[in-house]
Amino acid sequence: MEKIIIAVDSSCDISKAFLAENEIPVIPYHISFGDEDFIDGVTISRDALYKKVEETGLMPKTAAIPPAVFSDFFAELLTKGDAVVYLSLGSRFSSACQNATLAAGELENVFVVDTNSLSAGEALVLLHAIALRKDGKTAAEIAEDCREYASRCDVSFVLDQLTYIHKGGRCSGVAALGANLLGIKPCLGISDGALRVEKKYRGKLKVVVSKYIQERLEGVSVEPDYVFLTDAGVEPEVREAAYAALEEMGIFKEIYKTDAGCVISSHCGPGTLGILFVRK
């Protein structure tokens, strides 16, 4: 049986302990502040990123991983296994997926999966890929199955403040809200691989997240095994309210609580919380 290595990038928001336990290599993104360059999760953490924004007034920027870096990464992994399945940040968010595909085209047995997602949306696909590997599927079969699975991932977030997403220019629907409407807490969802404003809430985040979760899941047919509750830094009471809302609905067997890393936090900022699950 071939030894299949499943790899992700640092925008996949799942715990380092889980990645280590399942032998999942990670290729990191770089985060820059002006001329300063940092390696996501290695030389900068989310909290350090927020602190730097406060101290400098600069907004963080992420850059796509170049093809040459992917080539070295994949070549190294192929010395440890027979095939590589790489789960990429969605192609609508970064040219990194295209760069990974270019690099994979020069090597044998490297399969790139465009998750069309970000954050724990990638983690959903990762859990599925690991299960397929345990079932003895080939690398090609895992990649093909994961592409279909990714199309059913429901990914959304509620933002408490708009500074990061507005200045980053990642979602024109949010930018159009204008500075005078900062009391609005938009719900961003991924549709056709792109972030769009799907709903606008008002009120305190603790109240908003409960309503958001109820509306997001009401009448939806889901895969009940697990759901991710992921945030980019919220007050404990907000996280607790979200967890309680998920538990009360009684849909999922397991609720994974994860922290958003530097990639999603660079663009959404503190006070961002989302639920991520798979539709049937």
PDB file of C-alpha atoms in Angstrom:
ATOM      1  CA  MET A   1       0.000   0.000   0.000  1.00  0.00           C
ATOM      2  CA  GLU A   2       1.322   3.439  -0.923  1.00  0.00           C
ATOM      3  CA  LYS A   3       2.255   5.819   1.857  1.00  0.00           C
ATOM      4  CA  ILE A   4       0.164   8.944   1.341  1.00  0.00           C
ATOM      5  CA  ILE A   5       1.145  12.245   2.910  1.00  0.00           C
ATOM      6  CA  ILE A   6      -1.661  14.740   3.402  1.00  0.00           C
ATOM      7  CA  ALA A   7      -0.395  18.316   3.700  1.00  0.00           C
ATOM      8  CA  VAL A   8      -1.988  21.697   4.373  1.00  0.00           C
ATOM      9  CA  ASP A   9      -1.015  25.350   4.593  1.00  0.00           C
ATOM     10  CA  SER A  10      -1.029  27.487   7.728  1.00  0.00           C
ATOM     11  CA  SER A  11      -4.421  28.951   6.911  1.00  0.00           C
ATOM     12  CA  CYS A  12      -5.960  25.608   7.970  1.00  0.00           C
ATOM     13  CA  ASP A  13      -7.204  26.420  11.449  1.00  0.00           C
ATOM     14  CA  ILE A  14      -6.869  23.255  13.481  1.00  0.00           C
ATOM     15  CA  SER A  15      -4.694  22.590  16.512  1.00  0.00           C
ATOM     16  CA  LYS A  16      -0.980  21.912  16.207  1.00  0.00           C
ATOM     17  CA  ALA A  17      -1.483  18.878  18.426  1.00  0.00           C
ATOM     18  CA  PHE A  18      -3.938  17.394  15.935  1.00  0.00           C
ATOM     19  CA  LEU A  19      -1.577  18.055  13.025  1.00  0.00           C
ATOM     20  CA  ALA A  20       1.313  16.416  14.873  1.00  0.00           C
ATOM     21  CA  GLU A  21      -0.760  13.416  15.937  1.00  0.00           C
ATOM     22  CA  ASN A  22      -1.898  12.766  12.362  1.00  0.00           C
ATOM     23  CA  GLU A  23       1.487  13.582  10.785  1.00  0.00           C
ATOM     24  CA  ILE A  24       0.177  16.466   8.680  1.00  0.00           C
ATOM     25  CA  PRO A  25       2.984  18.711   7.321  1.00  0.00           C
ATOM     26  CA  VAL A  26       2.218  22.431   7.099  1.00  0.00           C
ATOM     27  CA  ILE A  27       3.608  24.958   4.637  1.00  0.00           C
ATOM     28  CA  PRO A  28       3.402  28.401   6.262  1.00  0.00           C
ATOM     29  CA  TYR A  29       2.279  31.678   4.810  1.00  0.00           C
ATOM     30  CA  HIS A  30       4.307  34.813   5.433  1.00  0.00           C
ATOM     31  CA  ILE A  31       2.852  37.854   7.183  1.00  0.00           C
ATOM     32  CA  SER A  32       4.382  41.275   6.567  1.00  0.00           C
ATOM     33  CA  PHE A  33       4.198  44.641   8.290  1.00  0.00           C
ATOM     34  CA  GLY A  34       5.870  47.100   5.971  1.00  0.00           C
ATOM     35  CA  ASP A  35       9.429  45.818   5.523  1.00  0.00           C
ATOM     36  CA  GLU A  36       9.154  43.286   8.366  1.00  0.00           C
ATOM     37  CA  ASP A  37       8.460  39.693   7.396  1.00  0.00           C
ATOM     38  CA  PHE A  38       7.150  36.963   9.700  1.00  0.00           C
ATOM     39  CA  ILE A  39       6.368  33.258   9.319  1.00  0.00           C
ATOM     40  CA  ASP A  40       2.810  32.403  10.273  1.00  0.00           C
ATOM     41  CA  GLY A  41       2.681  30.361  13.455  1.00  0.00           C
ATOM     42  CA  VAL A  42       6.474  30.244  13.702  1.00  0.00           C
ATOM     43  CA  THR A  43       7.800  33.767  14.234  1.00  0.00           C
ATOM     44  CA  ILE A  44       4.446  35.461  14.818  1.00  0.00           C
ATOM     45  CA  SER A  45       1.251  34.469  16.622  1.00  0.00           C
ATOM     46  CA  ARG A  46      -2.239  35.880  16.320  1.00  0.00           C
ATOM     47  CA  ASP A  47      -1.970  37.838  19.567  1.00  0.00           C
ATOM     48  CA  ALA A  48       1.399  39.254  18.522  1.00  0.00           C
ATOM     49  CA  LEU A  49      -0.125  40.248  15.191  1.00  0.00           C
ATOM     50  CA  TYR A  50      -2.918  42.208  16.875  1.00  0.00           C
ATOM     51  CA  LYS A  51      -0.433  43.863  19.218  1.00  0.00           C
ATOM     52  CA  LYS A  52       1.695  44.946  16.272  1.00  0.00           C
ATOM     53  CA  VAL A  53      -1.327  46.525  14.578  1.00  0.00           C
ATOM     54  CA  GLU A  54      -2.037  48.500  17.756  1.00  0.00           C
ATOM     55  CA  GLU A  55       1.576  49.599  18.167  1.00  0.00           C
ATOM     56  CA  THR A  56       2.359  50.508  14.548  1.00  0.00           C
ATOM     57  CA  GLY A  57      -0.978  51.335  12.987  1.00  0.00           C
ATOM     58  CA  LEU A  58       0.068  49.158  10.042  1.00  0.00           C
ATOM     59  CA  MET A  59      -2.212  46.452   8.694  1.00  0.00           C
ATOM     60  CA  PRO A  60      -0.744  42.972   8.121  1.00  0.00           C
ATOM     61  CA  LYS A  61      -0.420  41.610   4.611  1.00  0.00           C
ATOM     62  CA  THR A  62      -0.233  38.022   3.455  1.00  0.00           C
ATOM     63  CA  ALA A  63       1.612  36.969   0.311  1.00  0.00           C
ATOM     64  CA  ALA A  64       1.002  33.912  -1.862  1.00  0.00           C
ATOM     65  CA  ILE A  65       3.472  31.063  -1.442  1.00  0.00           C
ATOM     66  CA  PRO A  66       5.680  30.991  -4.607  1.00  0.00           C
ATOM     67  CA  PRO A  67       5.860  27.959  -6.947  1.00  0.00           C
ATOM     68  CA  ALA A  68       9.542  27.355  -6.108  1.00  0.00           C
ATOM     69  CA  VAL A  69       8.737  27.080  -2.399  1.00  0.00           C
ATOM     70  CA  PHE A  70       5.971  24.596  -3.177  1.00  0.00           C
ATOM     71  CA  SER A  71       8.357  22.609  -5.383  1.00  0.00           C
ATOM     72  CA  ASP A  72      10.859  22.239  -2.544  1.00  0.00           C
ATOM     73  CA  PHE A  73       8.082  21.419  -0.072  1.00  0.00           C
ATOM     74  CA  PHE A  74       6.558  18.698  -2.254  1.00  0.00           C
ATOM     75  CA  ALA A  75       9.939  17.251  -3.245  1.00  0.00           C
ATOM     76  CA  GLU A  76      10.893  16.901   0.417  1.00  0.00           C
ATOM     77  CA  LEU A  77       7.587  15.185   1.235  1.00  0.00           C
ATOM     78  CA  LEU A  78       8.081  12.722  -1.625  1.00  0.00           C
ATOM     79  CA  THR A  79      11.279  11.521   0.036  1.00  0.00           C
ATOM     80  CA  LYS A  80       9.097  10.414   2.974  1.00  0.00           C
ATOM     81  CA  GLY A  81       6.105   8.993   1.113  1.00  0.00           C
ATOM     82  CA  ASP A  82       4.864   7.684  -2.226  1.00  0.00           C
ATOM     83  CA  ALA A  83       2.289  10.408  -2.905  1.00  0.00           C
ATOM     84  CA  VAL A  84       1.177  13.798  -1.610  1.00  0.00           C
ATOM     85  CA  VAL A  85      -2.335  15.216  -1.344  1.00  0.00           C
ATOM     86  CA  TYR A  86      -2.118  18.949  -0.669  1.00  0.00           C
ATOM     87  CA  LEU A  87      -5.227  20.769   0.566  1.00  0.00           C
ATOM     88  CA  SER A  88      -4.977  24.410  -0.454  1.00  0.00           C
ATOM     89  CA  LEU A  89      -6.496  27.672   0.646  1.00  0.00           C
ATOM     90  CA  GLY A  90      -9.239  28.550  -1.858  1.00  0.00           C
ATOM     91  CA  SER A  91      -8.038  29.799  -5.229  1.00  0.00           C
ATOM     92  CA  ARG A  92     -10.312  32.845  -5.056  1.00  0.00           C
ATOM     93  CA  PHE A  93      -8.443  34.066  -1.961  1.00  0.00           C
ATOM     94  CA  SER A  94      -4.859  33.595  -3.110  1.00  0.00           C
ATOM     95  CA  SER A  95      -2.808  32.633  -6.154  1.00  0.00           C
ATOM     96  CA  ALA A  96      -1.051  30.097  -3.904  1.00  0.00           C
ATOM     97  CA  CYS A  97      -3.361  27.329  -5.119  1.00  0.00           C
ATOM     98  CA  GLN A  98      -2.357  28.045  -8.716  1.00  0.00           C
ATOM     99  CA  ASN A  99       1.303  28.146  -7.663  1.00  0.00           C
ATOM    100  CA  ALA A 100       0.944  24.795  -5.916  1.00  0.00           C
ATOM    101  CA  THR A 101      -0.682  23.327  -9.028  1.00  0.00           C
ATOM    102  CA  LEU A 102       2.197  24.572 -11.191  1.00  0.00           C
ATOM    103  CA  ALA A 103       4.746  23.017  -8.829  1.00  0.00           C
ATOM    104  CA  ALA A 104       2.822  19.734  -8.637  1.00  0.00           C
ATOM    105  CA  GLY A 105       2.755  19.548 -12.436  1.00  0.00           C
ATOM    106  CA  GLU A 106       6.517  19.116 -12.467  1.00  0.00           C
ATOM    107  CA  LEU A 107       6.447  16.186 -10.037  1.00  0.00           C
ATOM    108  CA  GLU A 108       4.949  12.712  -9.942  1.00  0.00           C
ATOM    109  CA  ASN A 109       2.185  11.768  -7.526  1.00  0.00           C
ATOM    110  CA  VAL A 110       1.381  15.212  -6.109  1.00  0.00           C
ATOM    111  CA  PHE A 111      -2.326  16.067  -6.064  1.00  0.00           C
ATOM    112  CA  VAL A 112      -3.553  19.578  -5.264  1.00  0.00           C
ATOM    113  CA  VAL A 113      -7.071  20.080  -3.918  1.00  0.00           C
ATOM    114  CA  ASP A 114      -8.582  23.544  -4.135  1.00  0.00           C
ATOM    115  CA  THR A 115     -10.731  23.582  -1.001  1.00  0.00           C
ATOM    116  CA  ASN A 116     -12.481  26.769  -2.182  1.00  0.00           C
ATOM    117  CA  SER A 117     -12.348  27.638   1.483  1.00  0.00           C
ATOM    118  CA  LEU A 118     -10.287  29.027   4.336  1.00  0.00           C
ATOM    119  CA  SER A 119      -9.700  28.626   8.061  1.00  0.00           C
ATOM    120  CA  ALA A 120     -11.553  25.628   9.555  1.00  0.00           C
ATOM    121  CA  GLY A 121     -13.245  25.096   6.209  1.00  0.00           C
ATOM    122  CA  GLU A 122      -9.920  23.600   5.166  1.00  0.00           C
ATOM    123  CA  ALA A 123      -9.902  21.628   8.415  1.00  0.00           C
ATOM    124  CA  LEU A 124     -13.230  20.025   7.483  1.00  0.00           C
ATOM    125  CA  VAL A 125     -11.686  18.757   4.248  1.00  0.00           C
ATOM    126  CA  LEU A 126      -8.601  17.614   6.155  1.00  0.00           C
ATOM    127  CA  LEU A 127     -10.651  15.433   8.517  1.00  0.00           C
ATOM    128  CA  HIS A 128     -12.331  13.851   5.510  1.00  0.00           C
ATOM    129  CA  ALA A 129      -9.003  13.249   3.754  1.00  0.00           C
ATOM    130  CA  ILE A 130      -7.578  11.551   6.844  1.00  0.00           C
ATOM    131  CA  ALA A 131     -10.621   9.262   7.042  1.00  0.00           C
ATOM    132  CA  LEU A 132     -10.235   8.331   3.371  1.00  0.00           C
ATOM    133  CA  ARG A 133      -6.547   7.558   3.896  1.00  0.00           C
ATOM    134  CA  LYS A 134      -7.456   5.261   6.792  1.00  0.00           C
ATOM    135  CA  ASP A 135      -9.951   3.519   4.492  1.00  0.00           C
ATOM    136  CA  GLY A 136      -7.111   2.666   2.103  1.00  0.00           C
ATOM    137  CA  LYS A 137      -8.048   5.025  -0.736  1.00  0.00           C
ATOM    138  CA  THR A 138      -5.366   5.982  -3.242  1.00  0.00           C
ATOM    139  CA  ALA A 139      -4.010   9.529  -3.382  1.00  0.00           C
ATOM    140  CA  ALA A 140      -5.923  10.192  -6.610  1.00  0.00           C
ATOM    141  CA  GLU A 141      -9.146   8.902  -5.047  1.00  0.00           C
ATOM    142  CA  ILE A 142      -8.648  11.024  -1.929  1.00  0.00           C
ATOM    143  CA  ALA A 143      -8.082  14.152  -4.004  1.00  0.00           C
ATOM    144  CA  GLU A 144     -11.138  13.538  -6.188  1.00  0.00           C
ATOM    145  CA  ASP A 145     -13.391  12.763  -3.221  1.00  0.00           C
ATOM    146  CA  CYS A 146     -12.145  15.797  -1.280  1.00  0.00           C
ATOM    147  CA  ARG A 147     -12.981  18.140  -4.152  1.00  0.00           C
ATOM    148  CA  GLU A 148     -16.608  16.995  -4.054  1.00  0.00           C
ATOM    149  CA  TYR A 149     -16.660  17.128  -0.256  1.00  0.00           C
ATOM    150  CA  ALA A 150     -15.246  20.677  -0.265  1.00  0.00           C
ATOM    151  CA  SER A 151     -18.158  21.811  -2.426  1.00  0.00           C
ATOM    152  CA  ARG A 152     -20.513  20.935   0.439  1.00  0.00           C
ATOM    153  CA  CYS A 153     -18.638  22.741   3.194  1.00  0.00           C
ATOM    154  CA  ASP A 154     -20.642  25.584   4.695  1.00  0.00           C
ATOM    155  CA  VAL A 155     -18.262  28.330   5.837  1.00  0.00           C
ATOM    156  CA  SER A 156     -19.352  31.599   7.438  1.00  0.00           C
ATOM    157  CA  PHE A 157     -18.248  34.156  10.016  1.00  0.00           C
ATOM    158  CA  VAL A 158     -19.761  37.050  11.916  1.00  0.00           C
ATOM    159  CA  LEU A 159     -17.547  40.121  12.302  1.00  0.00           C
ATOM    160  CA  ASP A 160     -17.711  42.388  15.319  1.00  0.00           C
ATOM    161  CA  GLN A 161     -15.642  45.146  13.711  1.00  0.00           C
ATOM    162  CA  LEU A 162     -14.893  46.025  10.117  1.00  0.00           C
ATOM    163  CA  THR A 163     -11.471  47.692  10.297  1.00  0.00           C
ATOM    164  CA  TYR A 164      -9.411  44.733   9.103  1.00  0.00           C
ATOM    165  CA  ILE A 165     -11.691  43.492   6.332  1.00  0.00           C
ATOM    166  CA  HIS A 166     -12.402  47.019   5.117  1.00  0.00           C
ATOM    167  CA  LYS A 167      -8.757  48.088   4.907  1.00  0.00           C
ATOM    168  CA  GLY A 168      -7.735  44.745   3.444  1.00  0.00           C
ATOM    169  CA  GLY A 169     -10.239  45.133   0.616  1.00  0.00           C
ATOM    170  CA  ARG A 170     -11.176  41.456   0.787  1.00  0.00           C
ATOM    171  CA  CYS A 171     -14.926  41.908   0.634  1.00  0.00           C
ATOM    172  CA  SER A 172     -16.467  44.774  -1.308  1.00  0.00           C
ATOM    173  CA  GLY A 173     -19.849  44.200   0.301  1.00  0.00           C
ATOM    174  CA  VAL A 174     -18.364  45.066   3.664  1.00  0.00           C
ATOM    175  CA  ALA A 175     -16.501  48.082   2.316  1.00  0.00           C
ATOM    176  CA  ALA A 176     -19.769  49.419   0.921  1.00  0.00           C
ATOM    177  CA  LEU A 177     -21.289  49.524   4.394  1.00  0.00           C
ATOM    178  CA  GLY A 178     -19.235  52.613   5.166  1.00  0.00           C
ATOM    179  CA  ALA A 179     -17.674  53.877   8.342  1.00  0.00           C
ATOM    180  CA  ASN A 180     -20.941  55.376   9.572  1.00  0.00           C
ATOM    181  CA  LEU A 181     -22.513  51.927   9.800  1.00  0.00           C
ATOM    182  CA  LEU A 182     -19.925  50.253  12.021  1.00  0.00           C
ATOM    183  CA  GLY A 183     -22.701  49.173  14.353  1.00  0.00           C
ATOM    184  CA  ILE A 184     -23.594  46.510  11.796  1.00  0.00           C
ATOM    185  CA  LYS A 185     -22.149  43.033  12.331  1.00  0.00           C
ATOM    186  CA  PRO A 186     -22.086  41.360   8.916  1.00  0.00           C
ATOM    187  CA  CYS A 187     -22.199  37.629   8.349  1.00  0.00           C
ATOM    188  CA  LEU A 188     -19.769  36.649   5.621  1.00  0.00           C
ATOM    189  CA  GLY A 189     -20.232  33.357   3.836  1.00  0.00           C
ATOM    190  CA  ILE A 190     -18.360  31.587   1.058  1.00  0.00           C
ATOM    191  CA  SER A 191     -20.288  31.197  -2.164  1.00  0.00           C
ATOM    192  CA  ASP A 192     -18.614  29.966  -5.364  1.00  0.00           C
ATOM    193  CA  GLY A 193     -15.274  30.215  -3.570  1.00  0.00           C
ATOM    194  CA  ALA A 194     -15.627  33.914  -2.731  1.00  0.00           C
ATOM    195  CA  LEU A 195     -16.569  35.790   0.437  1.00  0.00           C
ATOM    196  CA  ARG A 196     -19.875  37.598   0.287  1.00  0.00           C
ATOM    197  CA  VAL A 197     -22.015  39.496   2.780  1.00  0.00           C
ATOM    198  CA  GLU A 198     -24.987  37.213   3.387  1.00  0.00           C
ATOM    199  CA  LYS A 199     -26.707  38.939   6.284  1.00  0.00           C
ATOM    200  CA  LYS A 200     -26.327  41.949   8.566  1.00  0.00           C
ATOM    201  CA  TYR A 201     -26.939  41.828  12.295  1.00  0.00           C
ATOM    202  CA  ARG A 202     -27.178  44.523  14.931  1.00  0.00           C
ATOM    203  CA  GLY A 203     -26.606  44.315  18.667  1.00  0.00           C
ATOM    204  CA  LYS A 204     -24.046  42.919  21.055  1.00  0.00           C
ATOM    205  CA  LEU A 205     -21.920  40.106  19.666  1.00  0.00           C
ATOM    206  CA  LYS A 206     -22.976  37.724  22.458  1.00  0.00           C
ATOM    207  CA  VAL A 207     -26.599  37.995  21.312  1.00  0.00           C
ATOM    208  CA  VAL A 208     -25.769  38.120  17.617  1.00  0.00           C
ATOM    209  CA  VAL A 209     -23.784  34.852  17.565  1.00  0.00           C
ATOM    210  CA  SER A 210     -26.671  32.856  19.030  1.00  0.00           C
ATOM    211  CA  LYS A 211     -29.090  34.218  16.429  1.00  0.00           C
ATOM    212  CA  TYR A 212     -26.544  33.685  13.643  1.00  0.00           C
ATOM    213  CA  ILE A 213     -26.003  30.026  14.593  1.00  0.00           C
ATOM    214  CA  GLN A 214     -29.704  29.302  14.842  1.00  0.00           C
ATOM    215  CA  GLU A 215     -30.433  30.888  11.461  1.00  0.00           C
ATOM    216  CA  ARG A 216     -27.422  29.260   9.807  1.00  0.00           C
ATOM    217  CA  LEU A 217     -28.529  25.753  10.758  1.00  0.00           C
ATOM    218  CA  GLU A 218     -32.310  26.033  10.737  1.00  0.00           C
ATOM    219  CA  GLY A 219     -33.841  23.712   8.154  1.00  0.00           C
ATOM    220  CA  VAL A 220     -30.433  22.667   6.775  1.00  0.00           C
ATOM    221  CA  SER A 221     -29.593  19.003   6.142  1.00  0.00           C
ATOM    222  CA  VAL A 222     -26.089  18.484   7.519  1.00  0.00           C
ATOM    223  CA  GLU A 223     -23.511  15.765   8.065  1.00  0.00           C
ATOM    224  CA  PRO A 224     -23.883  15.377  11.850  1.00  0.00           C
ATOM    225  CA  ASP A 225     -20.444  14.051  12.793  1.00  0.00           C
ATOM    226  CA  TYR A 226     -18.818  17.390  13.637  1.00  0.00           C
ATOM    227  CA  VAL A 227     -18.901  21.163  13.406  1.00  0.00           C
ATOM    228  CA  PHE A 228     -16.120  23.685  13.897  1.00  0.00           C
ATOM    229  CA  LEU A 229     -16.605  26.712  16.115  1.00  0.00           C
ATOM    230  CA  THR A 230     -13.702  28.971  15.207  1.00  0.00           C
ATOM    231  CA  ASP A 231     -12.884  32.482  16.353  1.00  0.00           C
ATOM    232  CA  ALA A 232     -10.182  35.075  15.799  1.00  0.00           C
ATOM    233  CA  GLY A 233     -10.243  36.280  19.388  1.00  0.00           C
ATOM    234  CA  VAL A 234     -13.552  36.958  21.138  1.00  0.00           C
ATOM    235  CA  GLU A 235     -14.569  37.482  24.747  1.00  0.00           C
ATOM    236  CA  PRO A 236     -15.084  34.207  26.667  1.00  0.00           C
ATOM    237  CA  GLU A 237     -18.775  34.997  27.150  1.00  0.00           C
ATOM    238  CA  VAL A 238     -19.228  35.251  23.369  1.00  0.00           C
ATOM    239  CA  ARG A 239     -17.537  31.900  22.781  1.00  0.00           C
ATOM    240  CA  GLU A 240     -19.621  30.322  25.541  1.00  0.00           C
ATOM    241  CA  ALA A 241     -22.851  31.717  24.072  1.00  0.00           C
ATOM    242  CA  ALA A 242     -21.954  30.298  20.655  1.00  0.00           C
ATOM    243  CA  TYR A 243     -21.078  26.892  22.093  1.00  0.00           C
ATOM    244  CA  ALA A 244     -24.337  26.824  24.082  1.00  0.00           C
ATOM    245  CA  ALA A 245     -26.327  27.702  20.959  1.00  0.00           C
ATOM    246  CA  LEU A 246     -24.739  24.816  19.043  1.00  0.00           C
ATOM    247  CA  GLU A 247     -25.323  22.376  21.890  1.00  0.00           C
ATOM    248  CA  GLU A 248     -28.929  23.458  22.265  1.00  0.00           C
ATOM    249  CA  MET A 249     -29.669  22.660  18.631  1.00  0.00           C
ATOM    250  CA  GLY A 250     -28.452  19.104  19.261  1.00  0.00           C
ATOM    251  CA  ILE A 251     -27.415  18.477  15.669  1.00  0.00           C
ATOM    252  CA  PHE A 252     -23.733  17.573  15.888  1.00  0.00           C
ATOM    253  CA  LYS A 253     -22.027  14.702  17.686  1.00  0.00           C
ATOM    254  CA  GLU A 254     -18.854  16.722  18.252  1.00  0.00           C
ATOM    255  CA  ILE A 255     -18.063  20.435  18.409  1.00  0.00           C
ATOM    256  CA  TYR A 256     -14.454  21.332  17.615  1.00  0.00           C
ATOM    257  CA  LYS A 257     -13.402  24.652  19.149  1.00  0.00           C
ATOM    258  CA  THR A 258     -10.435  26.140  17.269  1.00  0.00           C
ATOM    259  CA  ASP A 259      -8.531  29.398  17.129  1.00  0.00           C
ATOM    260  CA  ALA A 260      -8.138  31.265  13.862  1.00  0.00           C
ATOM    261  CA  GLY A 261      -4.488  31.760  12.976  1.00  0.00           C
ATOM    262  CA  CYS A 262      -2.698  34.708  11.441  1.00  0.00           C
ATOM    263  CA  VAL A 263      -4.047  34.327   7.890  1.00  0.00           C
ATOM    264  CA  ILE A 264      -7.758  34.686   8.650  1.00  0.00           C
ATOM    265  CA  SER A 265      -7.054  37.069  11.544  1.00  0.00           C
ATOM    266  CA  SER A 266      -5.050  39.370   9.270  1.00  0.00           C
ATOM    267  CA  HIS A 267      -8.129  39.959   7.160  1.00  0.00           C
ATOM    268  CA  CYS A 268     -11.005  39.694   9.662  1.00  0.00           C
ATOM    269  CA  GLY A 269      -9.494  40.914  12.920  1.00  0.00           C
ATOM    270  CA  PRO A 270     -10.531  40.318  16.534  1.00  0.00           C
ATOM    271  CA  GLY A 271     -14.168  39.745  17.347  1.00  0.00           C
ATOM    272  CA  THR A 272     -14.683  37.321  14.445  1.00  0.00           C
ATOM    273  CA  LEU A 273     -16.496  34.026  15.074  1.00  0.00           C
ATOM    274  CA  GLY A 274     -17.869  31.393  12.738  1.00  0.00           C
ATOM    275  CA  ILE A 275     -19.359  27.931  12.471  1.00  0.00           C
ATOM    276  CA  LEU A 276     -18.183  25.587   9.739  1.00  0.00           C
ATOM    277  CA  PHE A 277     -19.927  22.335   8.825  1.00  0.00           C
ATOM    278  CA  VAL A 278     -20.735  20.053   5.907  1.00  0.00           C
ATOM    279  CA  ARG A 279     -24.070  19.914   4.138  1.00  0.00           C
ATOM    280  CA  LYS A 280     -25.499  16.609   2.960  1.00  0.00           C
TER     281      LYS A 280
END
